[in-house]
Amino acid sequence: MDNSRFFGLHFDFHAGNDYEIGANTTIEGIENFLLKAKPNFIQCDCKGHGGLACFPTKVGTPAKKLVKDNLRVWADACKKHNIPLYVHYSGVADKSYVKNHPNEAQVNEDGSVGDRMSLFGNYCETLLVPQLKELIDEYNIAGVWVDGDCWAVRRDYSDLAKPYLHENITKEEHDQIMRQAFFDYVKKYTDELHAYNPNFKVISNWLYSSYVPGKPEINVDYISGDILPNDSTHNARYEARCVANRGITWDLMSWSFEKTHFVDKSSVQLMQEAAVIMSLGGGFQIYFPQLKDGSARVVNTDYLISLSDFVKDRFILYRKPSIAQVGVFYSENSYYKKANVFNAAGATVPVMGILHGILDAQFTANVIMEFEKDNFAKYPVLAVPEWEDITDEMQNNLINYAKNGGKLVVCGIKNTQDFASKLSVKTGGIINNNRIFLKDNTDKFTAINNWVEGEIASFVDLLDGSGGLYDLCDNKHKIAPSYKTVCTQKGSVTFIPFDLGPLYYSYRSFQLVNFISEVVSSLITPLVTLNKRNIDVTIQDGGDFVYLNVINMNQGRHSLGVLVYDDIPVINDVEITINKPCKKVISPLNEEFTVKTDNKKTVISIKKLDIHSIFELTF
């Protein structure tokens, strides 16, 4: 198996003209990281968003105070240890190119010149491809990680763009033109670099991820992106599931520090982030900033030894597909309707909220993209978040999934109205109130709105169904059901008549988790149940067996205000019930466990769950 991007270290610094670059960069300084982490690959900076190179380029613009070939030292260090070197290269975002070629700059609607290059100019032919060929020839680099690419695209009103626009162009039309121009640009440089060197690897940061939810059509070698530096474990849950089933080898990058105060993370915190990513089949890399002079930071890197051991012990999970009982539907059309070209603008809040809620209820879940409609039937349950612009055709596809035996769950006011209308399910009107409470199955109440701030709560009256919505938080004041399931030929459709995804995204509570668990458990029997909370479950296809991952999601903190932590509270006496009998249970990491099996279930017991345990199950 190709393990070249299983575990990596990423370094960048976006060279400027304020510091002397290269004088302090040494192989020994770089080895401080390499010898402790023993990575499969390295990425380091060659050209950042400023567009200035930290090597003596003959094609582009080197930094003014480049006193030594900074990149050469990094390349020599990698060569010494036989580690593939990738370069961090800023694509669409290049301030120097815009300054030197003002007629090829992206222009904003108000006529101001942006700091991105125009996708309709000659940047690809003039700089990007020639400069990367230069790097291949001079430094023998293994590949390129193009940063500042899809997420840097802005609407372009330049003279170069005008032939592609028309007078009354809509936002959606303009965005589509920009997306196609971006795809053409990436395809051009990918194909040309592959033709120049077939072994050269090309990655465009975040292409074919949550940012670009369409079907992969460009021959990039990997999918990769850097997850949010803060609250990273939860962000990794989402981003990993958006890339895990694209059919392309992938990795995600954790920041080694939180961004607000630049506080270094502990090995324990990074292990937890890595566990989430690896449990879905991904590679893992860590971002360390180079100093402004291009050198490696002089810090104690001993913590990378235990982190490296943790990651490499889990190589068995790499590229193993994720299997799940619940699919969470990602509407490409809705995302692009609301996004700014490739930037979410809040469009993904519903899908993140629904996904996090389902995972917190300890169901296995994958994100399934709109183009994957032929794979809907792989999921016993398919949840539809509160996307605002699901096409009529896609609504029919989702209903057909239910008619053919699937359990469809539609969330939110608009979805409830749209799908109920298509299925001729009678509902009442929308009820608005300043206080609406949901009761879970333990008789606990939670408001479905922020009523302290005067937010109005709204829901569709389902007339009949299960659960309860109340206008006061006691059992005497029920006004409507909180969900309803109707049969439709071989399957069913369940309606959740209020906007659950945005609610859970902003307010994770055990009452909402209980509610989600009640709804989904009414439709299917979970393959795996646990006796403790705060544990994520993932299952991977190992061929003749499956890998069962259980991940401790505790974060050693009581508030999101605590951004870094060096202790994850152990979860003791964990019982993992597999709701079907297993022929064999193995711990690949040689952890202690006991197992009991009868003709209905298998129960695995472990004394403690530190961060991540793996079991190999044969049925």
XYZ file of C-alpha atoms in Angstrom:
619
model
C 0.000 0.000 0.000
C 1.169 3.521 -0.785
C 1.870 5.063 2.621
C 3.662 8.149 1.318
C 1.063 10.534 2.750
C -0.064 8.623 5.827
C 1.751 10.817 8.353
C 3.320 14.162 7.550
C 4.614 17.442 8.877
C 3.667 20.681 7.144
C 5.648 23.918 7.464
C 4.920 27.308 5.927
C 5.530 30.987 6.594
C 4.434 33.031 3.542
C 7.705 34.831 2.850
C 7.808 38.622 3.006
C 10.388 41.347 2.521
C 10.811 42.279 6.201
C 13.173 39.491 7.301
C 16.417 38.038 6.045
C 15.482 34.600 4.767
C 17.700 31.536 4.832
C 20.586 32.630 7.051
C 19.334 30.734 10.121
C 17.889 27.686 8.365
C 19.868 24.554 9.175
C 19.511 20.830 8.609
C 19.954 20.334 12.350
C 17.025 22.616 13.109
C 14.812 20.695 10.704
C 16.066 17.381 12.104
C 14.745 18.445 15.495
C 11.313 17.661 14.018
C 12.233 14.853 11.614
C 14.079 12.655 14.097
C 11.303 12.853 16.700
C 8.280 12.531 14.415
C 9.759 10.217 11.747
C 7.142 11.364 9.198
C 6.332 9.725 5.864
C 6.506 13.101 4.126
C 7.278 16.777 4.656
C 5.660 19.896 3.211
C 7.500 23.204 3.460
C 7.036 26.675 2.060
C 8.284 27.810 -1.322
C 5.752 30.561 -2.192
C 3.019 31.871 0.088
C 0.036 34.179 -0.381
C 2.353 37.160 -0.776
C 3.703 35.520 -3.916
C 7.365 35.858 -2.906
C 9.586 32.804 -3.266
C 11.940 31.670 -0.497
C 14.313 30.217 -3.075
C 16.239 31.913 -5.927
C 13.620 31.419 -8.588
C 14.398 32.368 -12.150
C 10.708 32.367 -13.061
C 8.924 34.302 -10.330
C 9.766 36.902 -7.693
C 12.144 35.965 -4.850
C 11.893 37.713 -1.501
C 14.134 40.797 -1.416
C 16.130 39.660 1.631
C 16.749 36.119 0.464
C 20.308 35.703 1.707
C 20.458 31.925 1.288
C 18.476 29.318 -0.620
C 16.053 28.437 2.161
C 14.308 25.686 0.235
C 17.619 23.975 -0.570
C 18.260 23.346 3.124
C 14.832 21.775 3.600
C 15.340 19.646 0.472
C 18.765 18.504 1.690
C 17.359 17.558 5.101
C 14.640 15.472 3.473
C 17.127 13.863 1.085
C 19.407 12.965 3.990
C 16.566 11.078 5.672
C 14.961 9.760 2.472
C 11.694 11.614 3.118
C 9.567 12.873 0.186
C 9.358 16.665 0.052
C 6.201 18.466 -1.040
C 6.070 22.230 -1.379
C 3.453 24.608 -0.021
C 2.612 26.858 -2.962
C -0.041 29.566 -3.007
C -2.193 29.413 -6.115
C -5.066 31.843 -6.701
C -3.834 34.056 -3.845
C -0.632 35.729 -5.096
C -0.162 39.405 -4.218
C 3.169 39.714 -5.995
C 1.795 38.444 -9.298
C -1.110 40.879 -9.070
C 1.301 43.748 -8.351
C 3.536 42.820 -11.278
C 0.640 42.076 -13.646
C -2.127 44.547 -12.656
C -4.016 43.814 -15.873
C -4.399 40.195 -14.664
C -5.781 40.994 -11.218
C -9.226 39.960 -10.052
C -11.462 43.047 -9.741
C -14.284 43.479 -7.226
C -17.779 44.629 -8.142
C -17.045 48.167 -6.881
C -14.068 48.411 -9.242
C -11.396 47.966 -6.579
C -8.531 45.649 -7.421
C -8.393 42.479 -5.350
C -5.300 40.611 -4.192
C -6.114 37.483 -6.210
C -5.115 36.766 -9.752
C -7.809 36.554 -12.401
C -8.691 33.032 -13.440
C -9.148 34.369 -16.964
C -5.546 35.531 -17.320
C -2.237 33.813 -18.046
C -1.052 33.142 -14.482
C -1.062 29.371 -14.947
C 1.064 29.494 -18.115
C 3.233 32.445 -17.032
C 4.087 31.517 -13.450
C 2.478 28.509 -11.755
C 3.397 25.727 -14.174
C 6.866 27.044 -15.126
C 7.780 27.682 -11.508
C 6.683 24.218 -10.383
C 8.650 22.670 -13.253
C 11.628 24.679 -12.011
C 11.105 23.202 -8.540
C 10.858 19.662 -9.933
C 14.105 20.088 -11.847
C 16.125 21.915 -9.207
C 14.877 20.384 -5.953
C 13.471 16.981 -6.958
C 10.255 17.640 -5.071
C 7.688 14.842 -4.835
C 4.626 17.033 -5.203
C 2.827 20.278 -4.518
C 0.156 21.246 -1.980
C -1.486 24.262 -3.614
C -2.828 26.550 -0.880
C -4.955 29.657 -1.391
C -6.783 27.921 -4.215
C -10.534 27.151 -4.175
C -11.265 29.135 -1.007
C -9.425 32.156 -2.430
C -11.656 32.480 -5.515
C -13.746 35.661 -5.647
C -16.203 36.950 -8.217
C -14.248 38.709 -10.939
C -15.397 41.862 -12.760
C -12.111 42.530 -14.548
C -11.805 43.195 -18.258
C -10.508 39.636 -18.618
C -13.700 38.287 -17.050
C -16.177 40.537 -18.878
C -16.432 38.389 -22.048
C -17.824 35.593 -19.852
C -20.402 37.792 -18.083
C -23.559 39.542 -19.196
C -25.232 42.753 -18.075
C -27.842 41.354 -15.698
C -25.874 38.388 -14.452
C -27.093 36.861 -11.183
C -24.931 35.851 -8.246
C -25.580 32.195 -9.007
C -24.611 32.574 -12.666
C -21.463 34.514 -11.830
C -20.450 31.989 -9.172
C -20.931 29.120 -11.614
C -18.730 30.861 -14.183
C -16.055 31.364 -11.526
C -16.235 27.746 -10.417
C -15.855 26.483 -13.980
C -12.930 28.841 -14.543
C -11.320 27.484 -11.393
C -11.829 23.871 -12.449
C -10.334 24.647 -15.865
C -7.311 26.272 -14.186
C -6.709 23.321 -11.811
C -7.136 20.803 -14.621
C -4.650 22.732 -16.735
C -1.869 22.775 -14.170
C -2.578 19.212 -12.996
C -2.469 17.745 -16.496
C 0.615 19.731 -17.505
C 2.573 18.767 -14.392
C 1.613 15.117 -14.740
C 2.710 15.196 -18.374
C 6.029 16.760 -17.359
C 6.621 14.212 -14.599
C 4.130 11.329 -14.253
C 5.337 10.619 -10.703
C 4.725 14.180 -9.521
C 1.814 14.478 -7.080
C -0.674 17.344 -7.272
C -2.979 18.468 -4.465
C -5.232 21.528 -4.554
C -6.087 22.404 -0.963
C -9.743 21.538 -0.157
C -10.637 20.501 -3.708
C -13.384 17.832 -3.543
C -14.122 18.515 0.107
C -16.974 20.307 1.865
C -15.856 23.389 -0.087
C -16.229 21.618 -3.448
C -18.952 18.981 -3.044
C -19.192 17.884 -6.673
C -18.090 14.654 -8.307
C -14.292 14.445 -8.742
C -13.433 15.007 -12.400
C -9.879 16.415 -12.244
C -7.017 13.960 -11.916
C -5.546 15.311 -8.674
C -3.582 12.722 -6.719
C -4.899 13.382 -3.216
C -7.551 15.299 -1.324
C -6.166 17.373 1.513
C -7.056 20.336 3.685
C -6.310 21.950 7.030
C -9.087 21.672 9.614
C -9.997 24.601 11.852
C -7.264 25.391 14.391
C -9.804 25.753 17.207
C -12.399 23.127 18.228
C -10.543 20.954 15.764
C -11.765 17.556 16.930
C -15.356 18.407 16.090
C -14.378 20.043 12.815
C -12.419 16.918 11.877
C -15.546 14.797 12.410
C -17.295 16.795 9.705
C -14.532 17.496 7.202
C -13.280 13.904 7.247
C -16.732 12.583 6.415
C -17.001 15.013 3.504
C -13.897 13.549 1.843
C -13.740 9.950 3.076
C -15.840 8.387 0.325
C -14.697 10.340 -2.741
C -12.611 7.452 -4.094
C -9.362 9.444 -3.748
C -6.684 8.916 -1.104
C -6.930 11.716 1.437
C -5.413 13.326 4.502
C -6.317 16.172 6.807
C -4.012 18.593 8.561
C -4.254 19.652 12.197
C -2.744 22.918 13.336
C -0.148 22.316 16.070
C -1.456 25.377 17.877
C -4.716 27.170 18.446
C -5.015 30.357 16.442
C -6.493 32.885 18.892
C -3.467 33.166 21.173
C -0.960 30.976 19.304
C -0.812 28.418 22.111
C 0.843 25.110 21.264
C -1.369 22.057 21.544
C -0.329 19.014 23.545
C 0.377 15.606 22.057
C -2.817 14.346 23.711
C -4.978 16.938 21.973
C -3.376 16.182 18.608
C -3.795 12.434 19.174
C -7.527 12.932 19.598
C -7.742 14.935 16.372
C -5.689 12.270 14.600
C -7.911 9.476 15.904
C -11.023 11.048 14.403
C -9.332 11.356 11.009
C -7.676 7.936 10.956
C -10.837 6.150 12.097
C -12.374 7.146 8.756
C -9.412 6.021 6.636
C -7.477 9.254 6.297
C -3.842 10.223 6.577
C -2.800 12.788 9.177
C -0.427 15.734 9.040
C 0.430 18.537 11.451
C 1.084 22.182 10.618
C 4.013 23.945 12.284
C 4.725 27.539 11.266
C 8.191 28.257 9.983
C 9.731 31.382 11.449
C 9.615 34.502 9.312
C 13.201 33.846 8.232
C 12.194 30.436 6.865
C 13.851 28.351 9.564
C 12.265 25.725 11.786
C 11.202 26.843 15.253
C 13.678 26.074 18.023
C 11.413 24.262 20.480
C 11.282 21.048 22.467
C 9.814 18.462 20.118
C 10.006 15.435 22.417
C 6.213 15.258 22.485
C 6.290 14.266 18.813
C 7.746 10.875 19.755
C 4.602 9.658 21.527
C 2.390 11.333 18.945
C 4.223 9.613 16.095
C 3.971 6.240 17.830
C 0.240 6.774 18.353
C -0.347 7.601 14.692
C 1.850 4.890 13.215
C 0.306 2.205 15.421
C -2.911 2.938 13.529
C -1.579 2.524 10.011
C -3.877 -0.502 9.665
C -6.794 1.937 9.317
C -5.335 3.877 6.391
C -7.531 3.904 3.284
C -10.077 1.537 4.842
C -13.562 2.722 3.722
C -16.026 3.970 6.307
C -19.284 2.033 6.749
C -22.265 3.648 8.459
C -25.929 3.103 9.241
C -26.881 6.765 8.764
C -26.165 8.906 5.742
C -26.344 12.684 6.181
C -27.336 14.283 2.881
C -25.219 17.146 1.505
C -27.097 19.296 -1.016
C -24.624 20.654 -3.564
C -27.291 22.895 -5.087
C -28.221 24.429 -1.721
C -24.601 24.972 -0.770
C -23.733 26.780 -3.992
C -26.914 28.866 -3.857
C -25.802 30.337 -0.543
C -22.014 30.165 -0.760
C -19.703 32.883 -2.055
C -18.253 30.821 -4.947
C -16.570 28.193 -2.735
C -17.017 29.735 0.712
C -19.841 28.434 2.858
C -21.291 31.687 4.242
C -23.158 29.667 6.903
C -24.678 27.297 4.347
C -23.248 24.192 5.998
C -24.488 24.871 9.546
C -27.522 22.535 9.169
C -25.498 19.560 7.925
C -22.836 20.036 10.611
C -25.505 20.288 13.318
C -27.368 17.169 12.207
C -24.119 15.211 11.790
C -22.784 16.165 15.224
C -26.129 15.304 16.822
C -26.276 11.872 15.203
C -22.671 11.144 16.193
C -23.280 12.315 19.752
C -26.214 9.905 19.843
C -23.561 7.269 18.987
C -24.828 6.180 15.601
C -22.345 5.583 12.807
C -22.742 8.234 10.126
C -21.231 9.351 6.828
C -21.878 12.479 4.787
C -23.286 11.552 1.373
C -23.026 14.055 -1.457
C -25.744 14.902 -3.950
C -23.844 13.284 -6.842
C -23.801 10.001 -4.879
C -27.555 9.524 -5.202
C -27.050 6.019 -6.584
C -25.522 5.069 -3.217
C -28.426 6.270 -1.052
C -29.633 2.682 -0.626
C -26.394 1.748 1.186
C -27.717 3.589 4.225
C -30.628 2.202 6.263
C -31.352 5.780 7.404
C -30.826 8.927 5.359
C -31.104 12.263 7.185
C -31.866 15.431 5.236
C -30.698 18.608 7.041
C -32.369 21.979 6.633
C -30.946 22.764 3.201
C -32.856 25.652 1.639
C -32.642 24.778 -2.062
C -32.938 21.036 -2.612
C -34.021 20.674 -6.229
C -37.343 19.138 -7.126
C -35.512 16.300 -8.870
C -33.423 15.562 -5.784
C -36.478 15.650 -3.529
C -37.989 12.980 -5.772
C -34.783 10.933 -5.584
C -34.920 11.088 -1.798
C -38.566 10.059 -1.751
C -37.802 7.168 -4.089
C -35.123 6.050 -1.642
C -37.859 5.814 0.992
C -40.324 4.097 -1.306
C -37.698 1.475 -2.083
C -37.188 0.601 1.569
C -35.080 3.384 3.086
C -35.847 5.310 6.266
C -35.802 8.980 5.274
C -35.618 11.636 8.001
C -36.397 15.175 6.849
C -35.485 17.983 9.227
C -36.786 21.506 9.388
C -39.776 23.629 8.552
C -39.250 23.941 4.797
C -38.356 20.287 4.287
C -41.371 19.199 6.308
C -43.680 21.299 4.175
C -42.060 20.302 0.861
C -41.896 16.570 1.476
C -45.288 16.399 3.184
C -46.819 18.071 0.134
C -45.178 15.611 -2.250
C -46.354 12.669 -0.154
C -49.866 14.083 0.436
C -49.282 14.052 4.201
C -51.657 16.452 5.917
C -50.094 19.026 8.239
C -51.265 22.150 10.004
C -49.761 25.576 9.627
C -46.567 27.019 11.030
C -46.809 27.823 14.734
C -44.736 30.715 16.049
C -44.145 31.429 19.698
C -41.484 33.077 21.807
C -41.167 29.897 23.865
C -41.426 26.404 22.456
C -40.013 23.484 24.419
C -39.035 20.027 23.256
C -39.378 17.161 25.723
C -36.967 14.243 25.428
C -37.649 10.648 26.408
C -36.404 11.211 29.970
C -38.945 13.968 30.637
C -36.365 16.745 30.331
C -37.217 19.964 28.473
C -35.176 22.241 26.243
C -36.236 25.313 24.277
C -35.929 25.091 20.486
C -35.085 28.790 20.331
C -32.965 31.294 22.236
C -35.914 32.802 24.049
C -33.705 34.842 26.401
C -32.697 36.918 23.376
C -36.265 37.131 22.136
C -35.813 34.758 19.221
C -39.118 33.445 17.872
C -39.514 29.674 17.742
C -41.294 28.153 14.766
C -42.371 24.682 13.747
C -44.868 22.932 11.492
C -47.851 21.414 13.280
C -47.763 17.728 12.331
C -51.247 17.241 13.863
C -50.372 13.749 15.077
C -47.239 11.776 15.695
C -44.791 11.016 18.493
C -42.924 12.976 21.142
C -43.963 16.422 22.215
C -43.554 20.168 21.739
C -44.828 22.377 24.570
C -45.526 26.057 25.038
C -44.537 25.786 28.696
C -41.972 23.411 30.154
C -44.336 21.064 31.917
C -46.373 18.047 30.882
C -49.734 19.855 30.905
C -48.942 22.132 27.982
C -48.251 19.899 25.010
C -49.306 21.563 21.761
C -47.938 19.298 19.024
C -45.861 16.175 18.314
C -42.115 16.598 17.874
C -41.790 14.047 15.057
C -43.912 11.825 12.885
C -43.169 8.737 10.792
C -45.327 7.768 7.819
C -44.997 4.619 5.737
C -44.352 4.955 2.031
C -44.443 1.672 0.132
C -41.415 -0.331 1.374
C -39.917 2.360 3.606
C -40.856 5.429 5.590
C -40.414 9.179 5.946
C -39.946 10.768 9.366
C -40.666 14.466 9.775
C -38.859 16.641 12.342
C -40.903 19.836 12.067
C -38.413 22.376 13.471
C -34.893 23.425 12.488
C -32.897 20.908 14.504
C -29.542 21.226 12.707
C -28.883 24.928 13.363
C -30.176 24.457 16.912
C -27.789 21.610 17.672
C -24.882 23.353 15.950
C -25.136 26.290 18.355
C -26.425 24.434 21.409
C -25.336 20.858 21.995
C -27.381 19.445 24.854
C -28.070 15.968 26.185
C -31.808 16.581 25.744
C -31.354 17.076 22.010
C -29.088 14.015 21.864
C -31.790 11.999 23.630
C -34.349 13.248 21.124
C -32.179 12.349 18.137
C -31.509 8.935 19.642
C -35.238 8.356 20.165
C -36.071 9.268 16.561
C -33.329 7.202 14.894
C -33.776 4.243 17.267
C -37.456 4.131 16.303
C -36.319 3.395 12.738
C -33.344 1.035 13.127
C -31.509 -0.983 15.730
C -28.023 0.487 16.165
C -25.285 -1.942 15.201
C -23.298 -0.690 18.202
C -24.522 0.626 21.553
C -22.439 1.827 24.478
C -23.028 2.289 28.180
C -21.180 5.608 28.341
C -21.560 8.957 26.572
C -18.903 11.058 24.836
C -17.668 8.191 22.685
C -17.678 8.273 18.888
C -18.122 5.038 16.951
C -16.852 4.405 13.425
C -16.731 1.203 11.410
C -14.333 0.504 8.537
C -14.390 -2.204 5.928
C -11.332 -4.415 6.326
C -12.344 -6.969 3.723
C -13.171 -10.213 5.563
C -13.745 -8.284 8.798
C -14.517 -4.774 10.011
C -12.601 -2.407 12.215
C -14.620 -0.976 15.084
C -13.202 2.324 16.369
C -14.270 3.878 19.665
C -12.934 7.373 20.326
C -12.982 9.252 23.621
C -14.478 12.637 22.758
C -13.892 14.206 26.168
C -11.749 17.301 25.836
C -10.419 18.024 29.300
C -12.410 21.220 29.548
C -15.767 22.597 30.549
C -15.970 25.452 28.071
C -15.018 26.249 24.500
C -13.131 29.135 26.081
C -10.500 26.537 27.027
C -8.899 26.079 23.631
C -6.009 23.773 24.483
C -5.797 20.877 26.894
C -3.237 18.283 27.924
C -5.548 15.834 29.638
C -8.465 13.844 28.291
C -10.494 12.309 31.127
C -10.439 8.538 30.825
C -13.806 6.815 30.400
C -13.862 3.807 32.713
C -15.720 0.499 32.475
C -16.910 0.803 28.905
C -19.254 -1.839 27.514
C -19.563 -2.001 23.741
C -22.524 -4.036 22.602
C -22.496 -5.309 19.024
C -26.129 -6.098 18.273
C -25.268 -9.211 16.288
C -23.012 -12.111 17.234
C -19.326 -11.944 16.301
C -17.318 -15.051 15.451
C -14.066 -13.411 16.479
C -12.926 -10.228 18.263
C -9.282 -9.138 18.144
C -7.533 -6.060 19.538
C -4.877 -5.088 16.943
C -3.221 -2.830 19.534
C -3.145 -5.627 22.130
C -5.423 -3.844 24.554
C -6.963 -5.799 27.389
C -10.633 -6.619 26.957
C -13.195 -9.289 27.701
C -15.876 -10.503 25.339
C -19.175 -12.345 25.756
C -21.211 -13.611 22.817
C -24.619 -15.222 22.501
C -26.856 -15.819 19.496
C -28.076 -12.201 19.474
C -25.162 -9.967 20.453
C -21.524 -9.601 21.431
C -20.442 -7.477 24.387
C -16.878 -6.142 24.530
C -15.789 -4.768 27.908
C -12.744 -2.577 28.497
C -11.558 -1.229 31.825
C -10.803 2.185 30.388
C -10.908 4.133 27.146
C -7.974 6.539 26.962
C -8.281 8.124 23.515
C -8.857 5.546 20.790
C -9.380 1.798 20.850
C -9.713 -0.496 17.839
C -11.317 -3.917 17.539
C -11.259 -6.274 14.581
C -14.664 -7.973 14.271
C -15.443 -11.043 12.200
C -19.116 -11.917 11.778
